């Protein structure tokens, strides 16, 4: 008996450039934005009209982590706090019931409760010239954090029996004391953790193998303890330039909205440029391109769909046109949500 496997229809995602209105495949949009003459002309006009200090502007690609056919190309000043980006993503793609959200960057979580978000100053502007004293205070504070974390992590070794004292990672601890940046130390520890391999299980009869294994164990335990202490949740008041400063080029960072019915996004810095800081709060994040809404068809008649049944697990039965929905059992109405151009389609009460 032969069985046939139904092939999934390959989704070709296209999007619109907001500068020239060209429609391109997702794979070609990044390159297009780099050379788009309409965009270059707009940037030139902004530069000509602005005589103030230039700031770093980041080009970000944002996409659904599990449904990448939904995507955005954004620009945002690097000085902007993370909550500005959080607000934008909520407004364009996600907000339904005031859920919590978080960014994860290099293993550090930046969380926000909507009631705790620090608003912009009354002027609506972000300080583009942080004071030297603030930078010095921050560096001093980070040194103190590192010293405290080292002291706490060392507590693990206080009850080690004497014959193991010489195997403790004193050299690693000494290296850690040289750091003045928490982010730099986190990256250093992450790399060290990868470099230290467990190796084979030591033979009980081989004392040298036993010692080498215990040295690796103590070093890995120190790294684990320190990372747990250093990678505690932070506020979204942190500027992007600080949160991203040690992110390797091309490496992704992540965002989650709603920790119950979670919508997960992947973000990546595509490029950066110098430019004026936007004068209006609503212009701080600029949408350069967005995917076209995927063409979804009614599972029952093939016409364009406009509703999704959130209770169906079979993808082929999810979508309804208006006439087919009206023919369904009235009790199903409560399980329908509108089809939206968002990775949060069909989740919670999100209706766009």
PDB file of C-alpha atoms in Angstrom, residues 225-332:
ATOM      1  CA  UNK A 225      27.040  31.044  39.263  1.00  0.00           C
ATOM      2  CA  UNK A 226      28.435  34.348  37.991  1.00  0.00           C
ATOM      3  CA  UNK A 227      26.283  34.357  34.860  1.00  0.00           C
ATOM      4  CA  UNK A 228      23.177  33.678  36.937  1.00  0.00           C
ATOM      5  CA  UNK A 229      24.018  36.673  39.125  1.00  0.00           C
ATOM      6  CA  UNK A 230      25.039  38.981  36.261  1.00  0.00           C
ATOM      7  CA  UNK A 231      22.221  38.150  33.851  1.00  0.00           C
ATOM      8  CA  UNK A 232      19.417  39.356  36.055  1.00  0.00           C
ATOM      9  CA  UNK A 233      16.457  41.146  34.536  1.00  0.00           C
ATOM     10  CA  UNK A 234      16.959  44.779  33.608  1.00  0.00           C
ATOM     11  CA  UNK A 235      14.582  47.591  32.774  1.00  0.00           C
ATOM     12  CA  UNK A 236      13.624  48.665  29.256  1.00  0.00           C
ATOM     13  CA  UNK A 237      14.875  52.140  30.172  1.00  0.00           C
ATOM     14  CA  UNK A 238      18.268  50.959  28.879  1.00  0.00           C
ATOM     15  CA  UNK A 239      19.223  52.575  25.516  1.00  0.00           C
ATOM     16  CA  UNK A 240      19.612  50.276  22.522  1.00  0.00           C
ATOM     17  CA  UNK A 241      23.250  51.298  22.080  1.00  0.00           C
ATOM     18  CA  UNK A 242      24.070  49.983  25.539  1.00  0.00           C
ATOM     19  CA  UNK A 243      21.977  46.815  25.301  1.00  0.00           C
ATOM     20  CA  UNK A 244      23.413  45.976  21.862  1.00  0.00           C
ATOM     21  CA  UNK A 245      26.985  47.171  22.308  1.00  0.00           C
ATOM     22  CA  UNK A 246      28.470  43.690  22.669  1.00  0.00           C
ATOM     23  CA  UNK A 247      26.160  41.914  20.251  1.00  0.00           C
ATOM     24  CA  UNK A 248      28.258  40.431  17.473  1.00  0.00           C
ATOM     25  CA  UNK A 249      27.472  41.663  13.928  1.00  0.00           C
ATOM     26  CA  UNK A 250      24.728  39.600  12.338  1.00  0.00           C
ATOM     27  CA  UNK A 251      23.722  37.949  15.612  1.00  0.00           C
ATOM     28  CA  UNK A 252      20.030  37.878  16.517  1.00  0.00           C
ATOM     29  CA  UNK A 253      18.354  39.175  19.625  1.00  0.00           C
ATOM     30  CA  UNK A 254      14.817  38.338  20.680  1.00  0.00           C
ATOM     31  CA  UNK A 255      11.519  39.764  21.883  1.00  0.00           C
ATOM     32  CA  UNK A 256       8.495  38.153  23.506  1.00  0.00           C
ATOM     33  CA  UNK A 257       5.041  39.589  24.017  1.00  0.00           C
ATOM     34  CA  UNK A 258       2.647  37.878  26.456  1.00  0.00           C
ATOM     35  CA  UNK A 259       4.249  35.174  28.583  1.00  0.00           C
ATOM     36  CA  UNK A 260       1.103  33.013  28.415  1.00  0.00           C
ATOM     37  CA  UNK A 261       0.151  32.886  24.729  1.00  0.00           C
ATOM     38  CA  UNK A 262       3.528  34.138  23.614  1.00  0.00           C
ATOM     39  CA  UNK A 263       4.324  35.824  20.317  1.00  0.00           C
ATOM     40  CA  UNK A 264       8.085  35.565  19.707  1.00  0.00           C
ATOM     41  CA  UNK A 265      10.075  37.851  17.413  1.00  0.00           C
ATOM     42  CA  UNK A 266      13.638  37.724  16.116  1.00  0.00           C
ATOM     43  CA  UNK A 267      15.527  40.988  15.561  1.00  0.00           C
ATOM     44  CA  UNK A 268      18.850  41.744  13.895  1.00  0.00           C
ATOM     45  CA  UNK A 269      20.861  44.902  13.236  1.00  0.00           C
ATOM     46  CA  UNK A 270      21.301  45.150   9.453  1.00  0.00           C
ATOM     47  CA  UNK A 271      23.340  48.354   9.285  1.00  0.00           C
ATOM     48  CA  UNK A 272      23.845  51.743  10.875  1.00  0.00           C
ATOM     49  CA  UNK A 273      24.275  55.316   9.679  1.00  0.00           C
ATOM     50  CA  UNK A 274      24.623  58.828  11.036  1.00  0.00           C
ATOM     51  CA  UNK A 275      21.599  61.112  10.960  1.00  0.00           C
ATOM     52  CA  UNK A 276      19.549  63.713  12.860  1.00  0.00           C
ATOM     53  CA  UNK A 277      17.516  62.656  15.868  1.00  0.00           C
ATOM     54  CA  UNK A 278      13.784  62.801  14.977  1.00  0.00           C
ATOM     55  CA  UNK A 279      12.104  65.948  16.273  1.00  0.00           C
ATOM     56  CA  UNK A 280       8.746  64.270  17.025  1.00  0.00           C
ATOM     57  CA  UNK A 281       8.144  61.339  19.349  1.00  0.00           C
ATOM     58  CA  UNK A 282       5.957  59.517  16.815  1.00  0.00           C
ATOM     59  CA  UNK A 283       8.824  59.651  14.292  1.00  0.00           C
ATOM     60  CA  UNK A 284      11.495  58.072  16.514  1.00  0.00           C
ATOM     61  CA  UNK A 285      10.866  54.663  14.938  1.00  0.00           C
ATOM     62  CA  UNK A 286      10.581  54.751  11.154  1.00  0.00           C
ATOM     63  CA  UNK A 287       8.906  51.914   9.245  1.00  0.00           C
ATOM     64  CA  UNK A 288      10.867  51.460   6.006  1.00  0.00           C
ATOM     65  CA  UNK A 289       9.236  48.295   4.664  1.00  0.00           C
ATOM     66  CA  UNK A 290       6.709  45.652   5.703  1.00  0.00           C
ATOM     67  CA  UNK A 291       5.501  42.351   4.339  1.00  0.00           C
ATOM     68  CA  UNK A 292       2.321  42.191   2.324  1.00  0.00           C
ATOM     69  CA  UNK A 293      -0.424  40.320   4.147  1.00  0.00           C
ATOM     70  CA  UNK A 294      -0.215  36.628   3.187  1.00  0.00           C
ATOM     71  CA  UNK A 295      -3.050  35.554   0.888  1.00  0.00           C
ATOM     72  CA  UNK A 296      -5.130  33.136   2.949  1.00  0.00           C
ATOM     73  CA  UNK A 297      -8.075  31.326   1.402  1.00  0.00           C
ATOM     74  CA  UNK A 298     -11.255  29.910   2.874  1.00  0.00           C
ATOM     75  CA  UNK A 299     -10.795  26.235   3.717  1.00  0.00           C
ATOM     76  CA  UNK A 300     -14.337  25.479   2.517  1.00  0.00           C
ATOM     77  CA  UNK A 301     -14.744  27.339  -0.787  1.00  0.00           C
ATOM     78  CA  UNK A 302     -11.360  28.787  -1.755  1.00  0.00           C
ATOM     79  CA  UNK A 303     -12.423  32.443  -1.653  1.00  0.00           C
ATOM     80  CA  UNK A 304     -10.302  35.051   0.202  1.00  0.00           C
ATOM     81  CA  UNK A 305     -10.581  34.432   3.941  1.00  0.00           C
ATOM     82  CA  UNK A 306     -11.195  37.085   6.559  1.00  0.00           C
ATOM     83  CA  UNK A 307     -11.640  35.045   9.753  1.00  0.00           C
ATOM     84  CA  UNK A 308      -9.567  32.437  11.558  1.00  0.00           C
ATOM     85  CA  UNK A 309     -11.037  29.778  13.848  1.00  0.00           C
ATOM     86  CA  UNK A 310      -8.685  29.770  16.822  1.00  0.00           C
ATOM     87  CA  UNK A 311      -9.949  26.400  18.126  1.00  0.00           C
ATOM     88  CA  UNK A 312      -8.919  24.362  15.076  1.00  0.00           C
ATOM     89  CA  UNK A 313      -5.527  22.700  15.144  1.00  0.00           C
ATOM     90  CA  UNK A 314      -5.713  21.535  11.511  1.00  0.00           C
ATOM     91  CA  UNK A 315      -4.126  24.330   9.460  1.00  0.00           C
ATOM     92  CA  UNK A 316      -6.236  23.390   6.423  1.00  0.00           C
ATOM     93  CA  UNK A 317      -9.483  24.117   8.326  1.00  0.00           C
ATOM     94  CA  UNK A 318      -8.526  27.377  10.015  1.00  0.00           C
ATOM     95  CA  UNK A 319      -9.749  30.010   7.591  1.00  0.00           C
ATOM     96  CA  UNK A 320     -13.238  31.204   6.638  1.00  0.00           C
ATOM     97  CA  UNK A 321     -14.744  33.649   4.181  1.00  0.00           C
ATOM     98  CA  UNK A 322     -17.803  35.612   5.275  1.00  0.00           C
ATOM     99  CA  UNK A 323     -20.403  33.418   3.557  1.00  0.00           C
ATOM    100  CA  UNK A 324     -18.951  30.130   4.861  1.00  0.00           C
ATOM    101  CA  UNK A 325     -18.651  31.549   8.358  1.00  0.00           C
ATOM    102  CA  UNK A 326     -22.344  32.485   8.297  1.00  0.00           C
ATOM    103  CA  UNK A 327     -23.233  28.881   7.439  1.00  0.00           C
ATOM    104  CA  UNK A 328     -21.340  27.505  10.442  1.00  0.00           C
ATOM    105  CA  UNK A 329     -22.811  26.638  13.808  1.00  0.00           C
ATOM    106  CA  UNK A 330     -23.529  29.953  15.620  1.00  0.00           C
ATOM    107  CA  UNK A 331     -21.679  28.623  18.660  1.00  0.00           C
ATOM    108  CA  UNK A 332     -18.443  28.835  16.670  1.00  0.00           C
TER     109      UNK A 332
END
